[in-house]
Short mmCIF file of C-alpha atoms and ligand atoms in Angstrom, two decimals:
data_model
loop_
_atom_site.label_atom_id
_atom_site.label_comp_id
_atom_site.label_asym_id
_atom_site.label_seq_id
_atom_site.Cartn_x
_atom_site.Cartn_y
_atom_site.Cartn_z
CA MET A 7 -44.36 -3.62 81.65
CA HIS A 8 -48.48 -4.66 81.56
CA ILE A 9 -48.90 -7.83 82.54
CA ARG A 10 -48.64 -9.43 78.81
CA GLU A 11 -44.85 -8.17 78.62
CA PHE A 12 -44.52 -9.41 81.88
CA GLN A 13 -45.25 -12.92 81.01
CA ASP A 14 -43.86 -12.86 77.55
CA MET A 15 -40.30 -12.38 79.24
CA MET A 16 -41.39 -14.97 81.81
CA ARG A 17 -42.68 -17.32 78.56
CA GLN A 18 -38.98 -16.80 76.26
CA ILE A 19 -36.58 -17.34 79.79
CA TYR A 20 -38.22 -19.89 80.65
CA PHE A 21 -41.07 -21.44 78.45
CA HIS A 22 -38.49 -24.05 77.71
CA HIS A 23 -38.23 -25.81 81.22
CA ASP A 24 -41.99 -24.99 82.46
CA SER A 25 -42.90 -26.80 78.99
CA LYS A 26 -41.23 -30.00 80.25
CA ARG A 27 -42.69 -29.69 83.80
CA GLY A 28 -45.83 -29.25 82.86
CA ALA A 29 -48.64 -28.30 84.52
CA LYS A 30 -48.83 -30.03 87.51
CA GLY A 31 -45.44 -30.04 88.39
CA THR A 32 -45.60 -25.71 88.14
CA CYS A 33 -48.34 -26.04 90.41
CA LEU A 34 -46.53 -27.22 92.95
CA TRP A 35 -42.88 -25.22 92.31
CA LEU A 36 -46.35 -21.97 92.62
CA VAL A 37 -47.55 -23.67 95.76
CA GLU A 38 -44.55 -23.99 97.00
CA GLU A 39 -43.64 -20.18 96.87
CA VAL A 40 -47.11 -19.03 97.53
CA GLU A 41 -45.72 -20.94 101.51
CA GLU A 42 -42.74 -19.44 101.23
CA LEU A 43 -44.15 -16.37 100.89
CA GLY A 44 -46.38 -17.09 103.66
CA GLU A 45 -44.09 -17.24 105.48
CA ALA A 46 -41.82 -14.27 104.53
CA ILE A 47 -44.97 -12.08 105.95
CA LYS A 48 -44.34 -13.24 108.83
CA GLY A 49 -40.74 -11.66 109.26
CA LYS A 50 -38.76 -8.07 108.68
CA ASP A 51 -36.58 -8.55 106.35
CA LYS A 52 -38.36 -6.21 103.30
CA LYS A 53 -35.64 -7.42 101.46
CA ALA A 54 -36.54 -11.31 100.92
CA LEU A 55 -40.33 -10.51 101.02
CA GLU A 56 -40.67 -9.13 97.62
CA ASN A 57 -38.18 -11.94 96.28
CA GLU A 58 -40.89 -13.35 97.41
CA PHE A 59 -43.42 -11.71 95.80
CA ALA A 60 -41.42 -11.49 92.93
CA ASP A 61 -41.12 -15.52 92.92
CA VAL A 62 -45.27 -16.00 93.27
CA LEU A 63 -46.06 -14.19 89.92
CA ALA A 64 -42.60 -15.48 88.13
CA TRP A 65 -44.78 -18.73 88.89
CA LEU A 66 -47.72 -17.45 88.01
CA ALA A 67 -46.90 -16.30 84.38
CA SER A 68 -44.93 -19.69 83.59
CA LEU A 69 -47.70 -21.58 84.25
CA ALA A 70 -50.45 -19.44 83.41
CA ASN A 71 -48.13 -20.19 79.94
CA VAL A 72 -48.11 -24.33 80.44
CA VAL A 73 -51.34 -24.12 80.16
CA ASP A 74 -52.05 -21.43 78.07
CA VAL A 75 -53.45 -19.20 79.84
CA ASN A 76 -53.17 -14.91 79.43
CA LEU A 77 -52.97 -13.45 82.45
CA GLU A 78 -53.56 -10.31 82.06
CA GLU A 79 -57.01 -10.68 79.76
CA ALA A 80 -58.34 -13.44 82.15
CA ALA A 81 -57.18 -11.10 85.40
CA MET A 82 -59.72 -7.55 83.19
CA ALA A 83 -61.99 -10.09 82.79
CA LYS A 84 -62.52 -11.45 85.78
CA TYR A 85 -62.00 -7.61 87.87
CA ASN A 86 -62.31 -4.76 85.53
CA GLN A 87 -62.18 -1.94 87.63
CA ILE A 88 -65.43 -3.66 90.00
CA CYS A 89 -65.16 -6.40 92.58
CA PRO A 90 -67.03 -8.49 90.25
CA ARG A 91 -69.32 -9.90 92.76
CA CYS A 92 -71.22 -6.82 94.47
CA LYS A 93 -69.77 -4.45 91.24
CA GLN A 94 -68.66 -1.72 93.88
CA VAL A 95 -65.88 0.51 94.58
CA PRO A 96 -64.98 -0.09 96.51
CA CYS A 97 -65.54 -4.05 98.03
CA LYS A 98 -68.62 -4.04 100.03
CA CYS A 99 -68.41 -7.16 100.20
CA THR A 100 -69.19 -8.51 104.01
CA ARG A 101 -68.51 -12.86 103.20
CA ASN A 102 -66.01 -14.85 102.84
CA PHE A 103 -62.41 -11.94 103.33
CA GLN A 104 -62.57 -11.77 107.24
CA PRO A 105 -59.27 -14.13 107.84
ZN1 LIG B 204 -67.80 -6.60 96.82
#
């Protein structure tokens, strides 16, 4: 499955809800799911971790649908085979990637 196919699937399942909620409300849900993912990575429950990754991806796709952004096109326009900053594979950037 391609990213655009996943996004289309999310549109078919949820767009009637997502469009009513709007960009701000959908973004808040995405942020909440990212926070839940952050909690899940602290634990040892692999299934719970997988569920949180799935939720983050689903809400990201929902938000992209609400604001009419094609995730696959946007991602590939920026991250097409190379690091967009240093233009290297693997990335040779030394700044902004430290915890
Ligand atoms: Zn880089």
